[in-house]
Amino acid sequence: MTDEESSPGDPSADADESDVPASEAESPADPAEQTGEAVVLDHLPNGDPDDNRPPHQKPALAYALGERDFRLFEFRLADEADVSIGDRLAVHPEPDPAVVDRIREVEFDDLTRNAQGELEYAVEELIERNERRFVDFYNDAGPITLRLHQLNLLPGIGKKLRNNILDERKRGPFESFEELSERVSGLHHPREVLVERIMEELRDEDLKYKTFVGRSEED
């Protein structure tokens, strides 16, 4: 059993699913609060194929990944909205009502197969575009309990490698993934390690500790 599985306590809380009109996106109950933009993973211009209503009654849908906190969303699109995979849709402070009619937060299993297939690529791209933020995770990660450190949640990082990172960052903050690899013996793919962890958090809604998914930068 891993430290993650055996350690007590759960500092994170799973977000409640909600269905929010675009006009109410600034409400405190809005699950998209602090998300900013979301990148489109899949677009269903003809609506949900499992929806038995006539085609003219089925709204177009899009599934998207929140860029700041990796929340997953289903967008019900406004009529005539022009949306493609890879587009970025505004979520906070408010969606564009010409594009988005309603937003619903969903789980990984609610995504279409195409959206699930695009998800890892989207996570990789977001980490690359925000390298400073994710390098700073290695600079700033701290203990969760007396027995468990945030760094130990990352795949392949045990006590020895964790201590190597902690010792090295005392000498000065890491400035890039490349520098991390050069300065920390045994940490060969720091970017890929984060991608793997984020994907694990996205796939497993019951995961005990969530460091990246569903947490804003201000948490």
GROMACS .gro file of C-alpha atoms in nm:
model
  219
    1MET     CA    1   0.000   0.000   0.000
    2THR     CA    2   0.132   0.343  -0.089
    3ASP     CA    3   0.168   0.637   0.150
    4GLU     CA    4  -0.110   0.808  -0.040
    5GLU     CA    5  -0.350   0.522   0.026
    6SER     CA    6  -0.258   0.474   0.392
    7SER     CA    7  -0.237   0.834   0.516
    8PRO     CA    8  -0.539   0.969   0.703
    9GLY     CA    9  -0.731   1.287   0.633
   10ASP     CA   10  -0.853   1.455   0.318
   11PRO     CA   11  -0.770   1.825   0.274
   12SER     CA   12  -0.963   1.855  -0.051
   13ALA     CA   13  -1.333   1.854  -0.121
   14ASP     CA   14  -1.498   1.726  -0.438
   15ALA     CA   15  -1.687   1.995  -0.627
   16ASP     CA   16  -2.063   1.956  -0.655
   17GLU     CA   17  -2.205   1.918  -1.003
   18SER     CA   18  -2.409   2.216  -1.111
   19ASP     CA   19  -2.597   2.348  -1.410
   20VAL     CA   20  -2.555   2.723  -1.440
   21PRO     CA   21  -2.703   2.968  -1.691
   22ALA     CA   22  -2.442   3.189  -1.854
   23SER     CA   23  -2.613   3.495  -1.709
   24GLU     CA   24  -2.549   3.363  -1.354
   25ALA     CA   25  -2.183   3.276  -1.402
   26GLU     CA   26  -2.067   3.521  -1.136
   27SER     CA   27  -2.278   3.362  -0.863
   28PRO     CA   28  -2.070   3.228  -0.568
   29ALA     CA   29  -2.220   2.885  -0.637
   30ASP     CA   30  -2.085   2.883  -0.991
   31PRO     CA   31  -1.847   2.584  -1.034
   32ALA     CA   32  -1.660   2.779  -1.301
   33GLU     CA   33  -1.555   3.047  -1.050
   34GLN     CA   34  -1.184   3.125  -1.087
   35THR     CA   35  -1.151   2.901  -1.392
   36GLY     CA   36  -1.100   3.177  -1.651
   37GLU     CA   37  -1.109   2.989  -1.981
   38ALA     CA   38  -1.169   2.632  -2.085
   39VAL     CA   39  -1.021   2.455  -2.387
   40VAL     CA   40  -1.266   2.260  -2.601
   41LEU     CA   41  -1.204   1.884  -2.610
   42ASP     CA   42  -1.500   1.781  -2.825
   43HIS     CA   43  -1.782   1.950  -3.012
   44LEU     CA   44  -2.118   1.788  -3.082
   45PRO     CA   45  -2.292   2.021  -3.330
   46ASN     CA   46  -2.591   1.786  -3.352
   47GLY     CA   47  -2.629   1.749  -2.977
   48ASP     CA   48  -2.615   1.445  -2.753
   49PRO     CA   49  -2.661   1.130  -2.965
   50ASP     CA   50  -2.839   0.966  -2.671
   51ASP     CA   51  -3.094   1.246  -2.661
   52ASN     CA   52  -3.409   1.107  -2.824
   53ARG     CA   53  -3.563   1.443  -2.898
   54PRO     CA   54  -3.601   1.559  -3.258
   55PRO     CA   55  -3.278   1.706  -3.399
   56HIS     CA   56  -3.412   2.062  -3.402
   57GLN     CA   57  -3.473   2.040  -3.027
   58LYS     CA   58  -3.125   1.918  -2.935
   59PRO     CA   59  -2.872   2.191  -2.848
   60ALA     CA   60  -2.515   2.167  -2.969
   61LEU     CA   61  -2.273   2.065  -2.694
   62ALA     CA   62  -1.904   2.103  -2.621
   63TYR     CA   63  -1.686   1.940  -2.359
   64ALA     CA   64  -1.398   2.141  -2.223
   65LEU     CA   65  -1.115   2.150  -1.970
   66GLY     CA   66  -1.076   2.447  -1.734
   67GLU     CA   67  -0.730   2.596  -1.783
   68ARG     CA   68  -0.669   2.715  -1.429
   69ASP     CA   69  -0.800   2.432  -1.215
   70PHE     CA   70  -0.859   2.147  -1.462
   71ARG     CA   71  -1.232   2.123  -1.398
   72LEU     CA   72  -1.431   1.947  -1.670
   73PHE     CA   73  -1.734   2.115  -1.824
   74GLU     CA   74  -2.021   2.044  -2.058
   75PHE     CA   75  -2.125   2.357  -2.246
   76ARG     CA   76  -2.468   2.386  -2.399
   77LEU     CA   77  -2.398   2.612  -2.692
   78ALA     CA   78  -2.605   2.901  -2.811
   79ASP     CA   79  -2.768   2.885  -3.152
   80GLU     CA   80  -2.525   2.960  -3.436
   81ALA     CA   81  -2.222   2.935  -3.206
   82ASP     CA   82  -1.907   2.860  -3.405
   83VAL     CA   83  -1.693   2.627  -3.191
   84SER     CA   84  -1.410   2.386  -3.276
   85ILE     CA   85  -1.186   2.150  -3.082
   86GLY     CA   86  -0.898   2.347  -2.932
   87ASP     CA   87  -1.094   2.671  -2.904
   88ARG     CA   88  -1.089   2.852  -2.573
   89LEU     CA   89  -1.420   2.957  -2.427
   90ALA     CA   90  -1.448   3.225  -2.160
   91VAL     CA   91  -1.589   3.093  -1.835
   92HIS     CA   92  -1.503   3.356  -1.575
   93PRO     CA   93  -1.592   3.631  -1.505
   94GLU     CA   94  -1.871   3.534  -1.745
   95PRO     CA   95  -1.917   3.330  -2.062
   96ASP     CA   96  -2.003   3.494  -2.391
   97PRO     CA   97  -2.385   3.455  -2.417
   98ALA     CA   98  -2.350   3.455  -2.795
   99VAL     CA   99  -2.155   3.128  -2.761
  100VAL     CA  100  -2.255   2.960  -2.435
  101ASP     CA  101  -2.609   2.906  -2.311
  102ARG     CA  102  -2.548   2.690  -2.003
  103ILE     CA  103  -2.253   2.530  -1.822
  104ARG     CA  104  -2.251   2.205  -1.628
  105GLU     CA  105  -1.954   2.065  -1.441
  106VAL     CA  106  -1.898   1.697  -1.523
  107GLU     CA  107  -1.669   1.408  -1.436
  108PHE     CA  108  -1.426   1.220  -1.660
  109ASP     CA  109  -1.678   0.940  -1.727
  110ASP     CA  110  -1.931   1.195  -1.853
  111LEU     CA  111  -1.701   1.302  -2.136
  112THR     CA  112  -1.740   1.166  -2.485
  113ARG     CA  113  -1.480   0.916  -2.601
  114ASN     CA  114  -1.329   1.182  -2.826
  115ALA     CA  115  -1.303   1.426  -2.536
  116GLN     CA  116  -1.135   1.163  -2.320
  117GLY     CA  117  -0.888   1.099  -2.599
  118GLU     CA  118  -0.803   1.469  -2.630
  119LEU     CA  119  -0.772   1.528  -2.258
  120GLU     CA  120  -0.409   1.426  -2.203
  121TYR     CA  121  -0.292   1.635  -2.500
  122ALA     CA  122  -0.480   1.934  -2.358
  123VAL     CA  123  -0.321   1.887  -2.015
  124GLU     CA  124   0.026   1.864  -2.171
  125GLU     CA  125  -0.034   2.182  -2.371
  126LEU     CA  126  -0.160   2.374  -2.068
  127ILE     CA  127   0.144   2.277  -1.863
  128GLU     CA  128   0.378   2.380  -2.144
  129ARG     CA  129   0.205   2.718  -2.183
  130ASN     CA  130   0.218   2.778  -1.807
  131GLU     CA  131   0.560   2.633  -1.729
  132ARG     CA  132   0.640   2.888  -1.458
  133ARG     CA  133   0.328   2.799  -1.261
  134PHE     CA  134   0.401   2.427  -1.265
  135VAL     CA  135   0.773   2.462  -1.201
  136ASP     CA  136   0.670   2.659  -0.893
  137PHE     CA  137   0.480   2.356  -0.770
  138TYR     CA  138   0.818   2.189  -0.726
  139ASN     CA  139   0.944   2.506  -0.555
  140ASP     CA  140   0.649   2.549  -0.320
  141ALA     CA  141   0.503   2.201  -0.251
  142GLY     CA  142   0.474   2.131   0.120
  143PRO     CA  143   0.370   1.860   0.364
  144ILE     CA  144   0.012   1.734   0.376
  145THR     CA  145   0.051   1.533   0.697
  146LEU     CA  146   0.346   1.434   0.914
  147ARG     CA  147   0.384   1.128   0.694
  148LEU     CA  148   0.294   1.258   0.351
  149HIS     CA  149   0.432   1.539   0.136
  150GLN     CA  150   0.270   1.686  -0.175
  151LEU     CA  151   0.571   1.579  -0.378
  152ASN     CA  152   0.506   1.216  -0.283
  153LEU     CA  153   0.174   1.232  -0.467
  154LEU     CA  154   0.362   1.257  -0.795
  155PRO     CA  155   0.416   0.924  -0.973
  156GLY     CA  156   0.758   0.775  -0.910
  157ILE     CA  157   0.859   1.022  -0.638
  158GLY     CA  158   0.943   0.841  -0.318
  159LYS     CA  159   1.119   0.957  -0.005
  160LYS     CA  160   1.468   0.971  -0.156
  161LEU     CA  161   1.372   1.169  -0.466
  162ARG     CA  162   1.149   1.396  -0.262
  163ASN     CA  163   1.441   1.476  -0.033
  164ASN     CA  164   1.665   1.541  -0.334
  165ILE     CA  165   1.414   1.800  -0.459
  166LEU     CA  166   1.378   1.962  -0.117
  167ASP     CA  167   1.754   1.978  -0.064
  168GLU     CA  168   1.819   2.123  -0.408
  169ARG     CA  169   1.551   2.390  -0.390
  170LYS     CA  170   1.709   2.522  -0.067
  171ARG     CA  171   1.999   2.631  -0.286
  172GLY     CA  172   1.770   2.839  -0.502
  173PRO     CA  173   1.432   2.810  -0.678
  174PHE     CA  174   1.398   2.609  -0.997
  175GLU     CA  175   1.340   2.823  -1.304
  176SER     CA  176   1.238   2.564  -1.564
  177PHE     CA  177   1.166   2.197  -1.617
  178GLU     CA  178   1.503   2.164  -1.785
  179GLU     CA  179   1.676   2.304  -1.479
  180LEU     CA  180   1.480   2.066  -1.257
  181SER     CA  181   1.607   1.770  -1.458
  182GLU     CA  182   1.963   1.899  -1.447
  183ARG     CA  183   1.976   1.981  -1.077
  184VAL     CA  184   1.776   1.693  -0.927
  185SER     CA  185   1.932   1.353  -0.970
  186GLY     CA  186   1.671   1.098  -1.068
  187LEU     CA  187   1.404   1.346  -1.179
  188HIS     CA  188   1.424   1.292  -1.555
  189HIS     CA  189   1.078   1.400  -1.674
  190PRO     CA  190   0.931   1.657  -1.432
  191ARG     CA  191   0.672   1.780  -1.685
  192GLU     CA  192   0.549   1.431  -1.772
  193VAL     CA  193   0.522   1.342  -1.403
  194LEU     CA  194   0.277   1.630  -1.357
  195VAL     CA  195   0.074   1.526  -1.661
  196GLU     CA  196   0.043   1.174  -1.523
  197ARG     CA  197  -0.068   1.300  -1.182
  198ILE     CA  198  -0.325   1.541  -1.325
  199MET     CA  199  -0.469   1.269  -1.546
  200GLU     CA  200  -0.497   1.042  -1.242
  201GLU     CA  201  -0.685   1.315  -1.055
  202LEU     CA  202  -0.918   1.368  -1.352
  203ARG     CA  203  -0.997   1.000  -1.400
  204ASP     CA  204  -1.051   0.911  -1.034
  205GLU     CA  205  -1.316   1.133  -0.876
  206ASP     CA  206  -1.273   0.950  -0.544
  207LEU     CA  207  -0.898   1.003  -0.523
  208LYS     CA  208  -0.809   1.091  -0.165
  209TYR     CA  209  -0.583   1.389  -0.234
  210LYS     CA  210  -0.628   1.627  -0.525
  211THR     CA  211  -0.349   1.878  -0.567
  212PHE     CA  212  -0.434   2.017  -0.912
  213VAL     CA  213  -0.790   1.930  -1.015
  214GLY     CA  214  -1.070   2.142  -0.880
  215ARG     CA  215  -0.837   2.377  -0.694
  216SER     CA  216  -0.787   2.739  -0.796
  217GLU     CA  217  -0.448   2.909  -0.766
  218GLU     CA  218  -0.589   3.096  -0.465
  219ASP     CA  219  -0.685   2.785  -0.264
   0.00000   0.00000   0.00000
